[in-house]
Coordinates of C-alpha atoms in Angstrom, one line a residue:
M542 CA 0.0 0.0 0.0
W543 CA 1.3 3.5 -1.0
T544 CA 2.4 5.7 1.9
T545 CA 2.9 9.5 2.1
G546 CA 5.7 9.0 4.7
A547 CA 3.9 10.2 7.8
E548 CA 4.1 6.8 9.5
Q549 CA 7.8 6.5 8.6
V550 CA 8.5 9.8 10.2
E551 CA 6.8 8.7 13.4
Q552 CA 8.6 5.3 13.4
A553 CA 12.0 6.9 12.8
V554 CA 11.5 9.4 15.6
A555 CA 10.2 6.8 18.0
E556 CA 13.3 4.6 17.4
C557 CA 15.6 7.6 17.9
V558 CA 14.0 8.7 21.2
G559 CA 14.0 5.1 22.4
V560 CA 17.7 4.5 21.6
L561 CA 19.0 7.8 22.9
G562 CA 16.6 7.9 25.8
A563 CA 18.6 5.0 27.3
V564 CA 21.7 7.2 27.5
A565 CA 20.1 10.6 28.2
G566 CA 21.9 10.8 31.5
R567 CA 25.3 10.9 29.9
D568 CA 27.3 13.9 28.8
W569 CA 26.3 14.8 25.2
A570 CA 27.7 18.3 25.1
G571 CA 31.3 17.2 25.6
V572 CA 31.3 14.4 23.1
R573 CA 31.7 14.7 19.3
A574 CA 28.9 13.1 17.2
G575 CA 30.7 10.5 15.1
R576 CA 32.4 12.2 12.1
L577 CA 30.6 15.5 12.5
E578 CA 32.1 18.7 13.9
W579 CA 29.1 19.0 16.2
S580 CA 28.7 17.6 19.7
C581 CA 26.1 15.0 20.3
R582 CA 24.0 17.6 22.0
E583 CA 24.2 20.0 19.1
T584 CA 23.3 17.2 16.7
A585 CA 20.2 16.2 18.7
V586 CA 19.0 19.8 18.6
H587 CA 19.7 19.9 14.9
I588 CA 17.4 16.9 14.4
A589 CA 14.6 18.8 16.1
D590 CA 15.3 21.9 14.1
D591 CA 15.2 20.0 10.8
L592 CA 11.9 18.3 11.6
I593 CA 10.1 21.5 12.4
A594 CA 11.7 23.3 9.5
Y595 CA 10.3 20.7 7.1
A596 CA 6.9 20.8 8.8
G597 CA 7.0 24.6 8.4
Q598 CA 7.8 24.4 4.7
L599 CA 4.8 22.3 4.0
A600 CA 2.3 23.9 6.4
G601 CA 3.3 27.4 5.3
R602 CA 3.4 26.5 1.6
E603 CA 6.8 28.3 1.4
S604 CA 7.8 28.6 -2.2
E605 CA 10.8 30.8 -2.3
A606 CA 12.9 30.2 0.8
Y607 CA 12.9 28.6 4.2
G608 CA 10.5 30.0 6.7
P609 CA 12.4 32.6 8.8
F610 CA 12.3 30.9 12.2
E611 CA 14.2 28.4 14.3
I612 CA 13.7 26.7 17.6
V613 CA 15.4 27.8 20.8
L614 CA 15.4 25.5 23.8
E615 CA 14.8 27.0 27.3
E616 CA 17.9 27.4 29.4
G617 CA 18.5 24.3 31.5
T618 CA 16.8 21.9 29.1
D619 CA 18.5 18.5 29.7
N620 CA 19.0 15.7 27.2
A621 CA 15.7 14.1 28.0
G622 CA 14.1 17.4 27.3
V623 CA 15.8 17.6 23.9
L624 CA 14.4 14.2 23.1
R625 CA 10.9 15.4 24.1
V626 CA 11.3 18.3 21.6
I627 CA 12.4 15.8 18.9
G628 CA 9.3 13.8 19.6
T629 CA 7.1 16.8 19.3
M630 CA 8.7 18.1 16.1
G631 CA 8.4 14.7 14.6
T632 CA 4.7 14.7 15.4
L633 CA 4.3 18.0 13.7
L634 CA 6.1 16.9 10.6
A635 CA 4.0 13.8 10.4
A636 CA 0.8 15.9 10.8
A637 CA 2.0 18.3 8.0
V638 CA 2.7 15.4 5.7
R639 CA -0.7 13.9 6.4
T640 CA -2.7 17.1 5.8
T641 CA -0.8 18.5 2.9
P642 CA -2.4 17.8 -0.5
R643 CA -0.5 15.6 -2.9
E644 CA 0.1 18.4 -5.5
V645 CA 1.6 20.9 -3.0
R646 CA 5.4 21.5 -3.4
A647 CA 7.4 23.7 -1.1
F648 CA 10.9 25.2 -1.3
H649 CA 13.9 23.1 -0.8
P650 CA 17.2 24.2 -2.4
Y651 CA 18.5 20.9 -3.8
P652 CA 18.5 20.0 -6.5
F653 CA 15.4 21.6 -8.2
R654 CA 14.2 24.1 -5.5
S655 CA 11.1 22.2 -4.4
A656 CA 9.8 19.0 -2.8
N657 CA 6.4 17.4 -2.2
R658 CA 5.1 16.0 1.0
E659 CA 6.7 12.6 0.4
G660 CA 10.1 14.3 -0.3
F661 CA 9.9 16.2 3.0
A662 CA 9.0 13.0 4.8
A663 CA 11.9 11.2 3.3
M664 CA 14.3 14.1 4.2
G665 CA 13.0 14.1 7.7
V666 CA 13.4 10.4 8.1
A667 CA 17.0 10.7 6.7
E668 CA 17.9 13.4 9.2
V669 CA 16.7 11.3 12.1
L670 CA 18.3 8.1 11.0
L671 CA 21.7 9.6 10.1
H672 CA 22.1 11.9 13.0
T673 CA 20.9 9.3 15.5
H674 CA 23.7 7.1 14.0
D675 CA 26.2 10.0 14.5
I676 CA 25.2 10.5 18.1
A677 CA 25.2 6.7 18.8
E678 CA 28.6 6.4 17.3
G679 CA 29.9 9.3 19.4
L680 CA 28.5 7.7 22.5
G681 CA 29.7 4.2 21.6
I682 CA 26.2 2.6 21.6
A683 CA 24.6 0.3 19.1
Y684 CA 22.0 1.6 16.6
E685 CA 20.6 0.1 13.4
P686 CA 17.2 1.3 12.1
D687 CA 14.5 -0.7 10.5
P688 CA 15.7 -1.6 6.9
A689 CA 12.3 -0.5 5.6
L690 CA 13.0 3.0 6.8
C691 CA 16.3 3.1 5.0
D692 CA 14.7 1.8 1.8
F693 CA 12.0 4.4 2.1
V694 CA 14.7 7.1 2.1
L695 CA 16.8 5.6 -0.7
T696 CA 14.0 5.0 -3.1
R697 CA 12.7 8.5 -2.8
I698 CA 15.6 10.9 -2.4
F699 CA 18.6 8.8 -3.5
P700 CA 17.4 7.7 -6.9
H701 CA 20.9 7.9 -8.3
V702 CA 22.4 5.5 -5.8
Q703 CA 22.5 1.8 -6.8
P704 CA 21.0 -0.5 -4.1
G705 CA 23.7 -2.3 -2.1
P706 CA 23.8 -5.4 0.1
T707 CA 21.5 -3.9 2.7
P708 CA 19.6 -0.6 2.8
W709 CA 21.3 0.7 6.0
R710 CA 24.8 0.0 4.7
T711 CA 23.9 1.6 1.4
L712 CA 22.5 4.7 3.1
L713 CA 25.6 5.1 5.3
W714 CA 27.9 4.7 2.3
A715 CA 25.9 7.2 0.2
T716 CA 26.2 9.8 3.0
A717 CA 29.9 9.4 3.6
R718 CA 29.5 7.4 6.8
G719 CA 30.6 3.9 5.7
E720 CA 32.1 1.7 3.0
L721 CA 30.7 -0.7 0.5
P722 CA 32.8 -3.4 -1.2
G723 CA 33.6 -2.5 -4.8
R724 CA 32.6 1.1 -4.4
A725 CA 34.8 4.2 -4.0
P726 CA 34.3 6.1 -0.7
V727 CA 31.9 9.0 -0.9
T728 CA 33.3 12.4 0.1
Q729 CA 30.6 14.7 -1.1
W730 CA 26.9 13.9 -1.4
R731 CA 23.4 15.4 -1.8
W732 CA 20.0 13.8 -1.9
S733 CA 17.7 14.4 -4.9
N734 CA 14.0 15.3 -4.8
N735 CA 12.1 14.6 -8.0
L736 CA 12.0 17.1 -10.8
V737 CA 8.7 18.7 -11.9
I738 CA 8.4 20.3 -15.4
E739 CA 5.7 22.8 -15.8
A740 CA 3.3 22.9 -18.8
E741 CA 0.2 25.0 -19.5
R742 CA -2.4 22.5 -18.3
L743 CA -0.1 19.8 -16.9
T744 CA 2.8 19.2 -14.6
L745 CA 5.3 16.5 -15.6
Q746 CA 6.3 14.9 -12.3
G747 CA 9.4 12.8 -12.1
V748 CA 8.9 9.2 -11.0
T749 CA 11.0 8.0 -8.1
P750 CA 12.2 4.4 -7.9
A751 CA 9.6 3.9 -5.2
A752 CA 6.8 5.0 -7.5
A753 CA 8.3 3.1 -10.4
T754 CA 8.3 -0.2 -8.6
D755 CA 4.7 0.4 -7.4
L756 CA 3.5 1.4 -10.9
S757 CA 5.2 -1.6 -12.5
T758 CA 3.0 -4.0 -10.7
V759 CA -0.6 -3.1 -9.8
G760 CA -0.1 0.1 -7.8
D761 CA -0.9 3.7 -8.6
G762 CA 2.5 5.1 -7.6
G763 CA 0.9 7.6 -5.3
F764 CA -1.0 9.3 -8.1
A765 CA -4.8 9.7 -8.6
W766 CA -5.4 8.3 -12.1
L767 CA -8.2 9.5 -14.4
D768 CA -9.2 6.0 -15.4
G769 CA -8.4 4.4 -12.1
G770 CA -4.9 3.3 -13.1
P771 CA -2.2 3.8 -15.7
A772 CA -2.1 2.4 -19.2
E773 CA -0.1 -0.8 -19.8
G774 CA 2.7 1.2 -21.4
T775 CA 3.3 3.2 -18.2
R776 CA 3.6 0.0 -16.2
V777 CA 6.1 -1.4 -18.7
G778 CA 8.1 1.8 -18.7
A779 CA 8.1 2.0 -14.9
G780 CA 9.5 -1.5 -14.7
L781 CA 12.4 -0.4 -17.0
V782 CA 13.0 2.6 -14.7
Y783 CA 13.3 0.4 -11.7
K784 CA 15.6 -2.0 -13.5
Q785 CA 17.9 1.0 -14.4
Y786 CA 17.8 1.9 -10.7
E787 CA 18.8 -1.6 -9.7
D788 CA 21.6 -1.6 -12.2
G789 CA 23.0 1.7 -11.0
V790 CA 22.4 3.5 -14.3
H791 CA 19.3 5.5 -13.5
R792 CA 19.5 9.3 -13.8
P793 CA 16.3 10.6 -12.5
E794 CA 16.0 13.7 -14.8
W795 CA 16.3 11.3 -17.8
G796 CA 13.7 8.9 -16.5
M797 CA 9.9 8.8 -16.5
Y798 CA 7.4 11.6 -15.7
V799 CA 3.7 11.2 -14.9
L800 CA 1.5 13.8 -16.6
V801 CA -0.8 15.4 -14.0
R802 CA -3.6 17.7 -14.9
R803 CA -3.6 20.9 -13.0
E804 CA -7.3 21.5 -12.7
D805 CA -8.0 18.3 -10.7
G806 CA -4.7 16.7 -9.9
R807 CA -5.5 13.6 -12.0
A808 CA -2.7 11.6 -13.6
L809 CA -3.4 11.2 -17.4
G810 CA -0.4 9.2 -18.6
A811 CA 3.4 9.1 -18.6
M812 CA 6.2 10.3 -20.8
G813 CA 9.9 9.9 -20.4
F814 CA 13.3 9.0 -21.8
H815 CA 14.6 5.5 -22.5
S816 CA 18.0 6.5 -21.1
V817 CA 20.4 9.4 -20.8
P818 CA 21.6 11.1 -24.0
D819 CA 24.2 9.1 -25.9
A820 CA 27.7 10.3 -26.9
T821 CA 26.2 12.2 -29.9
G822 CA 23.6 13.9 -27.8
R823 CA 20.6 11.8 -29.0
V824 CA 18.0 10.9 -26.5
E825 CA 14.8 8.8 -27.2
V826 CA 11.4 9.6 -25.8
G827 CA 8.3 7.6 -25.4
Y828 CA 4.8 8.2 -24.0
D829 CA 1.2 7.0 -23.5
L830 CA -2.1 8.3 -22.1
V831 CA -5.0 6.6 -20.4
E832 CA -7.8 6.3 -22.9
A833 CA -10.1 9.0 -21.4
A834 CA -7.4 11.6 -21.8
R835 CA -6.7 11.1 -25.5
G836 CA -7.7 13.6 -28.1
H837 CA -7.4 16.7 -26.0
G838 CA -3.8 17.7 -26.9
Y839 CA -2.3 16.6 -23.6
A840 CA 0.4 14.5 -25.2
T841 CA 1.4 17.3 -27.5
E842 CA 1.6 19.8 -24.7
A843 CA 3.7 17.5 -22.6
L844 CA 6.0 16.5 -25.4
R845 CA 6.7 20.1 -26.2
A846 CA 7.5 20.8 -22.5
L847 CA 9.7 17.8 -22.1
S848 CA 11.6 18.2 -25.4
S849 CA 12.2 21.9 -24.6
W850 CA 13.6 20.9 -21.2
A851 CA 15.9 18.3 -22.7
L852 CA 17.2 20.5 -25.5
D853 CA 18.1 23.2 -23.0
R854 CA 20.5 20.7 -21.4
P855 CA 24.1 20.8 -22.8
E856 CA 24.2 17.0 -23.1
A857 CA 21.2 16.7 -25.4
R858 CA 21.2 17.8 -29.1
V859 CA 18.4 15.8 -30.6
V860 CA 15.2 14.2 -29.2
V861 CA 14.1 11.0 -31.1
A862 CA 10.8 9.1 -31.1
T863 CA 10.0 5.9 -32.9
V864 CA 6.3 4.9 -33.6
E865 CA 4.5 2.1 -35.4
R866 CA 3.4 2.8 -38.9
D867 CA -0.3 2.3 -38.0
N868 CA -0.2 4.6 -35.0
L869 CA -1.6 7.7 -36.6
P870 CA -2.5 9.5 -33.4
S871 CA 1.0 9.3 -32.1
Q872 CA 2.4 10.5 -35.5
H873 CA 0.1 13.5 -35.3
V874 CA 1.3 14.3 -31.7
L875 CA 4.9 14.3 -32.9
A876 CA 4.1 16.5 -35.9
R877 CA 2.2 19.0 -33.8
A878 CA 5.1 19.1 -31.3
G879 CA 7.5 20.1 -34.1
F880 CA 9.2 16.7 -34.8
T881 CA 10.2 15.8 -38.4
R882 CA 10.1 12.3 -39.9
V883 CA 13.7 11.3 -40.7
A884 CA 13.6 7.5 -41.3
E885 CA 11.3 4.5 -41.7
D886 CA 11.4 0.8 -42.0
P887 CA 8.6 -1.7 -42.8
E888 CA 7.1 -1.4 -39.2
H889 CA 8.3 1.9 -37.7
L890 CA 8.8 5.6 -38.4
T891 CA 11.5 7.7 -36.7
Y892 CA 11.0 11.3 -35.8
E893 CA 13.5 13.9 -34.5
L894 CA 13.5 17.3 -33.0
G895 CA 16.8 19.1 -32.7
A896 CA 18.1 21.9 -30.6
P897 CA 17.8 25.3 -32.4
G898 CA 21.3 25.0 -33.8
E899 CA 20.6 21.5 -35.0
R900 CA 17.4 22.2 -36.9

């Protein structure tokens, strides 16, 4: 069953408070938190600060910057009091995730200046897991979170990281906190929320590995579909996205996008790239719509937006599409979007759209 992430925030916070509560009587201020420059006490306060900051972004619908506030603990607050604050801030983030509509996005700087409720939940969980680890490492106590929580984070905000032997070890490696056999150490890292490309009547919303695996089976990927579910081509494409993720070659911007109608938030279909641009700058695109959305110009609008986005990137020079000879509606979509037929064989026609200097 699809989740917005509220339950994962609550679980991560409960595990954090439980583990650190057992050592709340120790000195946190004088002990460095793992590999961080902060003390264990400063790191615990940072967890609480991040949780309420993310809740504030969603609740305030902040679109341009972080809300201008921070928490300040009362003088004399002990470590147990800090944990109480972490618990409260976690509850507020979970509530914000539950009550924020699916289409809302709020400001987060990296990498595309916004995140949805699921992204903020994943970032909140990541902050809790990683910094609880840092504090536990500094205090010399054991801590290993539920693997499902780690997988929740990895498949939503680390789409560029190939799965490893276990989700926890993979997350530690991806955030410069551990090693994985056969992989170079990580020295710099960022998580990655999904990209959204704006069109007139639609938004093209990047599909995370979590959504891809759900869509590839019988799920809805967290979207409200016009016909109750995606077309078969979307499920096949989502399966290919998840396979690329498993193989470590998935680059989320060059993956799949679900087409969502602005007026009602309904998902109408999917469009995306087969892979990253090749050495010559060619990248292939494919798409489909649910039956009830066809004939209204949605595919043309989305293709124009996605092609324009691609051709603005330095690595892409030509967008290519291949269609069956008898698929006249798709041929009309390509023509209306500015593509030109450049090749054919007994079964297929090939169309291209080049960057301004290539046309």
